[in-house]
CSV table of C-alpha atoms in Angstrom, one decimal:
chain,number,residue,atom,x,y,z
A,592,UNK,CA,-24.3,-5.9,-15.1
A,593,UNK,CA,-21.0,-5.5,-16.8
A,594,UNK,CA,-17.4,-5.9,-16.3
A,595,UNK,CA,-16.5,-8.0,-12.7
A,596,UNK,CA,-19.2,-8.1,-10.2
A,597,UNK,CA,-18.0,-9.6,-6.3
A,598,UNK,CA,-20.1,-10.0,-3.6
A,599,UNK,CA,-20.5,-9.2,-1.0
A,600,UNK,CA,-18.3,-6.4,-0.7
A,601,UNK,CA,-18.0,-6.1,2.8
A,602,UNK,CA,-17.6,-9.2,5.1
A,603,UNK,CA,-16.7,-9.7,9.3
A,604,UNK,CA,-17.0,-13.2,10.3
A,605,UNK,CA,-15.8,-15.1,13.2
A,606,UNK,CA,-12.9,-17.2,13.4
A,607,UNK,CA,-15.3,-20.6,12.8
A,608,UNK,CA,-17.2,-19.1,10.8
A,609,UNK,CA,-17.5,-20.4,7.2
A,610,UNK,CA,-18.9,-18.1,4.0
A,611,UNK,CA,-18.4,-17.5,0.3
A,612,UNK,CA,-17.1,-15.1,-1.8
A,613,UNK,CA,-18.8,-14.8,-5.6
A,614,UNK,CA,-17.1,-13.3,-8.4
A,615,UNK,CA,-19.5,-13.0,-11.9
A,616,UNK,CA,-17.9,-11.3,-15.2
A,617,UNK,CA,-20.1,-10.5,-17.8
A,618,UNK,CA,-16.8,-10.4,-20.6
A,619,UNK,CA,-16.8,-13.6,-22.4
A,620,UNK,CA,-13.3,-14.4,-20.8
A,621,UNK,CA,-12.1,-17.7,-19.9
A,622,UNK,CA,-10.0,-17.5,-17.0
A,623,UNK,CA,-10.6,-16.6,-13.4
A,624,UNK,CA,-8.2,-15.7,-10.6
A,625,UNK,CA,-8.4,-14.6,-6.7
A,626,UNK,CA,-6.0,-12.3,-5.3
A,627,UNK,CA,-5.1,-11.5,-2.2
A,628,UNK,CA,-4.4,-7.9,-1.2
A,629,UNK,CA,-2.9,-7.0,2.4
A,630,UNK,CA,-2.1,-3.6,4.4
A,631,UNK,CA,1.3,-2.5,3.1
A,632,UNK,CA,2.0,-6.0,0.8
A,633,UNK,CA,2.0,-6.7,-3.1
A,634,UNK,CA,-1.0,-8.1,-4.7
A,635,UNK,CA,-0.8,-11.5,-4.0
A,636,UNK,CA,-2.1,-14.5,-6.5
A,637,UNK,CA,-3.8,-17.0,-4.9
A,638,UNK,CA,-5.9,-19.0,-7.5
A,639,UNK,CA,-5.8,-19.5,-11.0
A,640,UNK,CA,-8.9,-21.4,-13.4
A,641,UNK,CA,-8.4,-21.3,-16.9
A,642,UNK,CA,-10.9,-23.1,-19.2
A,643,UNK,CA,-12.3,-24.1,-16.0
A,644,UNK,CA,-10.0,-26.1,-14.9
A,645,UNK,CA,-7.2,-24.8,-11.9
A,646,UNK,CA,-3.9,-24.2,-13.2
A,647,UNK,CA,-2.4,-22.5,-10.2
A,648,UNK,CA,-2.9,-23.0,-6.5
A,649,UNK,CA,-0.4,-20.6,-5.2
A,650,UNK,CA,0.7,-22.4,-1.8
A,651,UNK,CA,-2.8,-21.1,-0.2
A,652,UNK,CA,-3.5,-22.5,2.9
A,653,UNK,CA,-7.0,-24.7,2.9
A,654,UNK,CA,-9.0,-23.1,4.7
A,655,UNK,CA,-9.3,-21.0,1.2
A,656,UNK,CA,-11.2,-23.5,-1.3
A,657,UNK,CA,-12.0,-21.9,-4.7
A,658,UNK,CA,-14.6,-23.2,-6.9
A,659,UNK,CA,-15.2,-22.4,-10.4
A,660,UNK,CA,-18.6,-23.7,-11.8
A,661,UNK,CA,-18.3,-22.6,-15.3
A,662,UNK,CA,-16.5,-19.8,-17.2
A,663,UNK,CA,-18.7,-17.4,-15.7
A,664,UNK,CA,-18.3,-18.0,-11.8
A,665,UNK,CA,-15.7,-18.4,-9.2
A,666,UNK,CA,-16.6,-18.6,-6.4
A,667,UNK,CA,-13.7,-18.4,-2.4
A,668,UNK,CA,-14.9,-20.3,0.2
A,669,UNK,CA,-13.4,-19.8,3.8
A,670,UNK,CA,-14.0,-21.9,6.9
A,671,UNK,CA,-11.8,-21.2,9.8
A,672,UNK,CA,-9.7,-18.4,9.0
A,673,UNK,CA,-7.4,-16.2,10.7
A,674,UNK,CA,-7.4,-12.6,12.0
A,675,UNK,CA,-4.5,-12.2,9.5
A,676,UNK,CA,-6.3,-13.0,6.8
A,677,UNK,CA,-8.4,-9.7,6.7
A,678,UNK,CA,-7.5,-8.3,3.9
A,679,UNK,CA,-9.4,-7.4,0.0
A,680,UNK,CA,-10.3,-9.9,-2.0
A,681,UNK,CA,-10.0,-9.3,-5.4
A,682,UNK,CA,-11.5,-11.1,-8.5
A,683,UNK,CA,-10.4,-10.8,-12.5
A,684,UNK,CA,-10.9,-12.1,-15.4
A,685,UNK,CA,-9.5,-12.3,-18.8
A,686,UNK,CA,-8.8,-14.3,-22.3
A,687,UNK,CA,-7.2,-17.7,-21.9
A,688,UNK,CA,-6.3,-18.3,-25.4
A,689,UNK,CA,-5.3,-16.5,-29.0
A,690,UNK,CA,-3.1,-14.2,-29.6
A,691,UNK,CA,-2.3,-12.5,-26.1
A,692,UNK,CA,-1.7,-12.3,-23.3
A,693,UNK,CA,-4.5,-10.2,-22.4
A,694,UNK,CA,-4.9,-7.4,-19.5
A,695,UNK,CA,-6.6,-8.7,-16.6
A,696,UNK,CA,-9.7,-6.8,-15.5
A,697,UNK,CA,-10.5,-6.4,-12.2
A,698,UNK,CA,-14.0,-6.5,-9.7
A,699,UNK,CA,-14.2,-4.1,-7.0
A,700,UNK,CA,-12.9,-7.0,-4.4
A,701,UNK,CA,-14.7,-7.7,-1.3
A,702,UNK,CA,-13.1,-6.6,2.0
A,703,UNK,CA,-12.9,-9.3,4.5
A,704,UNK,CA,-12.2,-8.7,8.3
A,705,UNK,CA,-11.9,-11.9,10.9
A,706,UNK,CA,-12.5,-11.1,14.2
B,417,UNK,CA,14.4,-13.8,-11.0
B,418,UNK,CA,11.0,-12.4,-12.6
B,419,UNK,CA,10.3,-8.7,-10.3
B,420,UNK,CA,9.2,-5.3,-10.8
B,421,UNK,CA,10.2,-2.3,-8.2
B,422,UNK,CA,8.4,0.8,-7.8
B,423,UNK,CA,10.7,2.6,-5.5
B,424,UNK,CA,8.2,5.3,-4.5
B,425,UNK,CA,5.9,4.3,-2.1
B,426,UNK,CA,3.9,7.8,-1.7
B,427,UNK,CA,3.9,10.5,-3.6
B,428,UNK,CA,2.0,13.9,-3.1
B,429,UNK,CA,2.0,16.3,-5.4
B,430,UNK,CA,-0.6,19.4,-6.1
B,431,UNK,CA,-2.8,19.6,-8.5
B,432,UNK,CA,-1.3,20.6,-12.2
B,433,UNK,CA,2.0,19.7,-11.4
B,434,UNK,CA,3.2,17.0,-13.5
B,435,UNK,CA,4.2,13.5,-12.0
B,436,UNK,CA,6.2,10.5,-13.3
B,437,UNK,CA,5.3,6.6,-11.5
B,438,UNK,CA,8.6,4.9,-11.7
B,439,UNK,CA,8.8,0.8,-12.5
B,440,UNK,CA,11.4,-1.3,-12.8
B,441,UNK,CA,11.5,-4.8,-14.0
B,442,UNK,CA,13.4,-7.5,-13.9
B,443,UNK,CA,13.0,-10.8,-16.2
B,444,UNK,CA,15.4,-12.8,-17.9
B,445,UNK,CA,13.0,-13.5,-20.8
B,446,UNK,CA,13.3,-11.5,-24.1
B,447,UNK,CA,9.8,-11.6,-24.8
B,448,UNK,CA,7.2,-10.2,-22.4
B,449,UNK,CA,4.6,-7.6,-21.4
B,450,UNK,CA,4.3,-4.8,-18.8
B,451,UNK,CA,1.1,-3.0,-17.4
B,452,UNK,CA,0.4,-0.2,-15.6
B,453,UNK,CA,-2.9,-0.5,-13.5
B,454,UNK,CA,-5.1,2.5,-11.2
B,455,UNK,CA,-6.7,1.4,-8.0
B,456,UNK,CA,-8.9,4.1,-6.7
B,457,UNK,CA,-10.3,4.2,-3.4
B,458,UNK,CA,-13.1,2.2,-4.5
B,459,UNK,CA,-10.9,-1.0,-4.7
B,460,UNK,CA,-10.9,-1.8,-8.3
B,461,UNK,CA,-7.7,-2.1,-10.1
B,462,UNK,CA,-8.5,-0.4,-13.7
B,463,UNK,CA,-6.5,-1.4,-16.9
B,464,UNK,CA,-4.8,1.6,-18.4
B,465,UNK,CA,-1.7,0.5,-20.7
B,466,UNK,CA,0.1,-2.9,-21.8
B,467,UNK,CA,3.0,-2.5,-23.7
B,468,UNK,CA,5.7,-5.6,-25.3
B,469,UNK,CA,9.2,-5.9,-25.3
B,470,UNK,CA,9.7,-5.4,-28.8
B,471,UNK,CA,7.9,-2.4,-29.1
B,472,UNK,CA,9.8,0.6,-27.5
B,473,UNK,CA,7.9,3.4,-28.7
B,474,UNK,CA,6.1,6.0,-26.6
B,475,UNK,CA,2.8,6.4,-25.9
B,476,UNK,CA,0.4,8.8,-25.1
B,477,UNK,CA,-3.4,8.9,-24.0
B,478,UNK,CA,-4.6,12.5,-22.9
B,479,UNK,CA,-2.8,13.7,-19.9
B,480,UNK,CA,-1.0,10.0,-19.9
B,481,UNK,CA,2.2,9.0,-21.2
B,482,UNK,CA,4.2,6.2,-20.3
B,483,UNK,CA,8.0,6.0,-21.5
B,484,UNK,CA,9.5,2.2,-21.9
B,485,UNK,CA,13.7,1.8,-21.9
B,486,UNK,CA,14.8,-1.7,-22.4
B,487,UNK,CA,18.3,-0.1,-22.0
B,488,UNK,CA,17.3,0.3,-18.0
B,489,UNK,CA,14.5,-2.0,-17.9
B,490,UNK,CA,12.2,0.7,-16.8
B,491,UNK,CA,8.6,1.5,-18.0
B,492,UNK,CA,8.1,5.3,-16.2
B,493,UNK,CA,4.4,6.3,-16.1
B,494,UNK,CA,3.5,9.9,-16.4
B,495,UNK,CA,0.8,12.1,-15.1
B,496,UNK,CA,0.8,15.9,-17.1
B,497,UNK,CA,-1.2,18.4,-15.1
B,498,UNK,CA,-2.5,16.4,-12.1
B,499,UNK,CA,-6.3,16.4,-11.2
B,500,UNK,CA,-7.7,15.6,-7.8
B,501,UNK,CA,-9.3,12.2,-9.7
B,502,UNK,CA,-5.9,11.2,-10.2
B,503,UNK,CA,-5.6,10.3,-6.5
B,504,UNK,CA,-5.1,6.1,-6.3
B,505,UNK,CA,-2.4,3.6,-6.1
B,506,UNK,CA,-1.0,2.6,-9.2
B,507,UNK,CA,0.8,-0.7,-10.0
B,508,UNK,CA,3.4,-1.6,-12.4
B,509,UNK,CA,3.1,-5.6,-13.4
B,510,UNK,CA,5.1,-8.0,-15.4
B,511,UNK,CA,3.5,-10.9,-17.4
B,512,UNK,CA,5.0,-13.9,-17.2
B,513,UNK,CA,5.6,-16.7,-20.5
B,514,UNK,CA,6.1,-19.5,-18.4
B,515,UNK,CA,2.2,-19.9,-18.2
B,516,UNK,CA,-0.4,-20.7,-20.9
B,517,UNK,CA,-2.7,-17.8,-18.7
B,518,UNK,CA,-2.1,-14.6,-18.0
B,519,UNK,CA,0.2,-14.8,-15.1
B,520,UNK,CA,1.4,-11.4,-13.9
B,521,UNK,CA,3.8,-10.4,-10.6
B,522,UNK,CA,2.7,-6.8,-9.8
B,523,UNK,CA,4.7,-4.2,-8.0
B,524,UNK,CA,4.1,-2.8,-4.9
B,525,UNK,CA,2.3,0.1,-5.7
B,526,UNK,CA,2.4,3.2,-5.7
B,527,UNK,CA,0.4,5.7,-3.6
B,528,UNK,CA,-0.2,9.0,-5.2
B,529,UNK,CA,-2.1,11.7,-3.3
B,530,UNK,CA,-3.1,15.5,-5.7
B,531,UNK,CA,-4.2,17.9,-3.0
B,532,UNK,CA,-6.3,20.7,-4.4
Protein backbone atom coordinates (compact mmCIF):
# COMPACT_ATOMS: atom_id res chain seq x y z
CA UNK A 1 0.00 0.00 0.00
CA UNK A 2 1.15 3.55 -0.50
CA UNK A 3 0.14 7.02 -0.02
CA UNK A 4 -3.39 7.32 2.36
CA UNK A 5 -5.50 4.35 2.52
CA UNK A 6 -9.39 4.89 4.34
CA UNK A 7 -11.72 2.48 4.91
CA UNK A 8 -14.34 1.63 4.21
CA UNK A 9 -15.16 3.82 1.53
CA UNK A 10 -18.66 3.55 1.39
CA UNK A 11 -20.81 3.63 4.64
CA UNK A 12 -24.99 3.87 5.48
CA UNK A 13 -25.70 3.46 9.02
CA UNK A 14 -28.61 4.20 11.05
CA UNK A 15 -29.11 6.96 13.22
CA UNK A 16 -27.98 4.64 16.59
CA UNK A 17 -25.82 3.07 14.97
CA UNK A 18 -22.10 3.35 15.94
CA UNK A 19 -18.90 2.48 13.41
CA UNK A 20 -15.34 3.52 12.65
CA UNK A 21 -13.68 5.15 10.15
CA UNK A 22 -9.64 4.02 9.57
CA UNK A 23 -7.25 6.13 7.88
CA UNK A 24 -3.43 4.29 7.33
CA UNK A 25 -0.56 6.27 5.42
CA UNK A 26 2.33 4.55 4.45
CA UNK A 27 4.53 8.25 4.23
CA UNK A 28 6.49 8.51 7.32
CA UNK A 29 4.54 11.69 8.21
CA UNK A 30 3.62 12.73 11.66
CA UNK A 31 0.43 14.40 11.64
CA UNK A 32 -3.02 13.30 10.91
CA UNK A 33 -6.24 15.25 10.23
CA UNK A 34 -10.15 14.47 9.46
CA UNK A 35 -12.01 16.62 7.21
CA UNK A 36 -15.23 17.04 6.61
CA UNK A 37 -16.53 17.57 3.17
CA UNK A 38 -20.39 18.55 2.48
CA UNK A 39 -22.70 19.11 -0.76
CA UNK A 40 -22.05 22.61 -1.90
CA UNK A 41 -19.58 23.62 1.47
CA UNK A 42 -15.77 24.24 1.90
CA UNK A 43 -13.67 21.52 3.12
CA UNK A 44 -14.11 21.55 6.60
CA UNK A 45 -11.30 20.64 9.42
CA UNK A 46 -12.42 18.70 12.01
CA UNK A 47 -9.44 17.06 13.83
CA UNK A 48 -5.97 17.66 14.04
CA UNK A 49 -3.00 14.93 15.71
CA UNK A 50 0.38 15.94 15.46
CA UNK A 51 3.14 13.80 17.03
CA UNK A 52 0.24 11.95 18.26
CA UNK A 53 -1.08 14.09 20.39
CA UNK A 54 -4.53 16.36 19.25
CA UNK A 55 -3.80 19.84 18.60
CA UNK A 56 -7.09 20.88 17.18
CA UNK A 57 -10.54 19.82 17.87
CA UNK A 58 -12.41 22.07 15.64
CA UNK A 59 -15.81 22.70 17.59
CA UNK A 60 -16.90 18.98 16.39
CA UNK A 61 -19.83 17.86 18.02
CA UNK A 62 -19.12 14.42 20.12
CA UNK A 63 -20.77 12.09 18.66
CA UNK A 64 -17.32 12.34 16.25
CA UNK A 65 -14.48 10.82 18.60
CA UNK A 66 -11.07 10.59 16.82
CA UNK A 67 -8.43 8.27 17.91
CA UNK A 68 -4.93 8.28 16.91
CA UNK A 69 -3.00 5.12 18.04
CA UNK A 70 0.37 5.86 16.71
CA UNK A 71 1.77 8.00 13.80
CA UNK A 72 0.47 5.62 11.45
CA UNK A 73 -3.36 5.39 12.38
CA UNK A 74 -6.31 7.61 12.94
CA UNK A 75 -8.92 6.30 13.32
CA UNK A 76 -13.33 8.51 13.46
CA UNK A 77 -15.57 6.96 15.50
CA UNK A 78 -19.38 7.88 15.23
CA UNK A 79 -22.22 6.82 17.45
CA UNK A 80 -25.50 8.62 17.03
CA UNK A 81 -25.20 10.85 14.24
CA UNK A 82 -27.38 12.82 12.18
CA UNK A 83 -28.83 12.62 8.59
CA UNK A 84 -26.86 15.94 8.07
CA UNK A 85 -23.87 14.56 8.75
CA UNK A 86 -23.71 12.46 5.39
CA UNK A 87 -21.13 13.82 3.78
CA UNK A 88 -17.06 12.52 2.64
CA UNK A 89 -14.80 11.90 5.04
CA UNK A 90 -11.53 12.65 4.21
CA UNK A 91 -8.16 11.69 5.76
CA UNK A 92 -4.41 13.38 5.18
CA UNK A 93 -1.30 13.30 6.37
CA UNK A 94 1.79 15.14 6.31
CA UNK A 95 5.33 16.37 8.06
CA UNK A 96 4.90 17.85 11.51
CA UNK A 97 8.23 19.31 11.89
CA UNK A 98 11.56 20.81 9.89
CA UNK A 99 11.63 23.05 7.63
CA UNK A 100 7.99 23.39 6.20
CA UNK A 101 5.10 23.51 6.18
CA UNK A 102 4.48 20.63 4.07
CA UNK A 103 1.51 19.79 1.50
CA UNK A 104 -1.01 17.73 2.90
CA UNK A 105 -1.78 14.44 1.07
CA UNK A 106 -4.97 13.21 0.87
CA UNK A 107 -6.86 9.39 1.06
CA UNK A 108 -9.69 8.82 -1.15
CA UNK A 109 -12.19 9.65 1.94
CA UNK A 110 -14.98 7.43 2.79
CA UNK A 111 -18.56 8.51 1.93
CA UNK A 112 -20.87 8.33 4.74
CA UNK A 113 -24.76 8.45 4.47
CA UNK A 114 -27.15 8.40 7.80
CA UNK A 115 -30.41 7.28 7.21
CA UNK B 1 -9.36 37.66 8.63
CA UNK B 2 -7.29 34.52 7.12
CA UNK B 3 -9.79 33.53 3.52
CA UNK B 4 -9.29 32.48 0.12
CA UNK B 5 -12.23 33.11 -2.74
CA UNK B 6 -12.51 31.25 -5.80
CA UNK B 7 -15.26 33.23 -7.38
CA UNK B 8 -16.02 30.60 -10.06
CA UNK B 9 -17.98 27.93 -8.94
CA UNK B 10 -18.36 25.89 -12.45
CA UNK B 11 -16.62 26.20 -15.31
CA UNK B 12 -17.10 24.28 -18.69
CA UNK B 13 -14.96 24.65 -21.21
CA UNK B 14 -14.07 22.21 -24.40
CA UNK B 15 -11.43 20.33 -24.80
CA UNK B 16 -8.09 22.39 -25.98
CA UNK B 17 -9.25 25.55 -24.94
CA UNK B 18 -7.23 27.06 -22.38
CA UNK B 19 -8.59 27.79 -18.79
CA UNK B 20 -7.39 29.92 -15.86
CA UNK B 21 -8.84 28.79 -11.82
CA UNK B 22 -8.98 32.05 -10.19
CA UNK B 23 -7.92 32.40 -6.14
CA UNK B 24 -7.92 34.97 -4.01
CA UNK B 25 -6.50 35.24 -0.59
CA UNK B 26 -6.76 37.14 2.11
CA UNK B 27 -4.21 36.99 5.25
CA UNK B 28 -2.72 39.64 7.18
CA UNK B 29 0.50 37.72 7.69
CA UNK B 30 3.64 38.53 5.45
CA UNK B 31 4.85 35.14 5.50
CA UNK B 32 2.79 32.25 4.19
CA UNK B 33 1.96 29.47 1.68
CA UNK B 34 -0.72 28.87 -0.99
CA UNK B 35 -1.75 25.42 -2.71
CA UNK B 36 -3.61 24.47 -5.44
CA UNK B 37 -5.17 20.89 -5.06
CA UNK B 38 -7.29 18.45 -7.91
CA UNK B 39 -10.15 16.39 -6.58
CA UNK B 40 -11.24 14.01 -9.26
CA UNK B 41 -14.34 12.10 -9.16
CA UNK B 42 -12.73 9.53 -7.22
CA UNK B 43 -12.64 11.71 -4.10
CA UNK B 44 -9.02 12.27 -3.53
CA UNK B 45 -7.68 15.67 -3.22
CA UNK B 46 -4.14 15.46 -5.24
CA UNK B 47 -1.25 17.89 -4.43
CA UNK B 48 -0.16 19.79 -7.46
CA UNK B 49 1.68 23.21 -6.47
CA UNK B 50 2.79 25.14 -3.09
CA UNK B 51 4.11 28.32 -3.59
CA UNK B 52 5.53 31.13 -0.60
CA UNK B 53 5.08 34.63 -0.21
CA UNK B 54 8.40 35.64 -0.95
CA UNK B 55 8.77 33.93 -3.94
CA UNK B 56 6.67 35.61 -6.88
CA UNK B 57 8.00 33.90 -9.72
CA UNK B 58 5.98 31.81 -12.19
CA UNK B 59 5.78 28.48 -12.61
CA UNK B 60 5.19 25.99 -14.96
CA UNK B 61 4.70 22.09 -15.08
CA UNK B 62 3.47 20.70 -18.60
CA UNK B 63 0.25 22.02 -19.61
CA UNK B 64 0.18 23.78 -15.92
CA UNK B 65 1.11 27.15 -14.97
CA UNK B 66 0.08 29.00 -12.04
CA UNK B 67 0.65 32.92 -11.86
CA UNK B 68 1.07 34.48 -8.11
CA UNK B 69 0.55 38.58 -7.60
CA UNK B 70 1.05 39.74 -4.19
CA UNK B 71 0.01 43.21 -5.68
CA UNK B 72 -3.78 41.60 -5.85
CA UNK B 73 -3.33 38.79 -3.60
CA UNK B 74 -4.18 36.38 -6.25
CA UNK B 75 -2.59 32.94 -7.11
CA UNK B 76 -4.48 32.19 -10.88
CA UNK B 77 -4.12 28.55 -11.89
CA UNK B 78 -3.94 27.77 -15.50
CA UNK B 79 -4.99 24.87 -17.63
CA UNK B 80 -3.23 25.21 -21.55
CA UNK B 81 -5.10 22.88 -23.96
CA UNK B 82 -7.74 21.13 -21.79
CA UNK B 83 -8.03 17.27 -21.78
CA UNK B 84 -11.10 15.42 -20.80
CA UNK B 85 -8.79 14.12 -17.51
CA UNK B 86 -8.73 17.56 -16.50
CA UNK B 87 -12.32 17.26 -15.34
CA UNK B 88 -12.35 17.72 -11.17
CA UNK B 89 -12.79 20.39 -8.58
CA UNK B 90 -9.86 22.22 -7.85
CA UNK B 91 -9.15 24.08 -4.55
CA UNK B 92 -7.10 27.00 -3.79
CA UNK B 93 -5.85 26.80 0.18
CA UNK B 94 -3.95 29.11 2.45
CA UNK B 95 -1.57 27.77 5.24
CA UNK B 96 -1.81 29.22 8.20
CA UNK B 97 1.57 30.36 10.83
CA UNK B 98 -0.40 30.54 13.76
CA UNK B 99 0.04 26.65 14.08
CA UNK B 100 3.06 24.48 14.67
CA UNK B 101 1.03 21.88 11.88
CA UNK B 102 0.13 22.32 8.78
CA UNK B 103 -3.15 24.23 9.16
CA UNK B 104 -4.69 25.20 5.91
CA UNK B 105 -8.35 27.14 5.10
CA UNK B 106 -9.26 25.85 1.61
CA UNK B 107 -11.44 27.61 -0.86
CA UNK B 108 -14.54 26.53 -2.06
CA UNK B 109 -13.70 24.96 -5.02
CA UNK B 110 -13.92 24.99 -8.17
CA UNK B 111 -15.80 22.74 -10.55
CA UNK B 112 -14.32 22.41 -13.92
CA UNK B 113 -16.11 20.21 -16.51
CA UNK B 114 -13.84 19.60 -20.48
CA UNK B 115 -16.57 18.14 -22.75
CA UNK B 116 -15.05 16.27 -25.63
Amino acid sequence: ETGVTQTPRHLVMGMTNKKSLKCEQHLGHNAMYWYKQSAKKPLELMFVYSLEERVENNSVPSRFSPECPNSSHLFLHLHTLQPEDSALYLCASSQAEGTGPYEQYFGPGTRLTVT
Amino acid sequence: AQKVTQAQTEISVVEKEDVTLDCVYETRDTTYYLFWYKQPPSGELVFLIRRNSFDEQNEISGRYSWNFQKSTSSFNFTITASQVVDSAVYFCALRLFETSYDKVIFGPGTSLSVIP
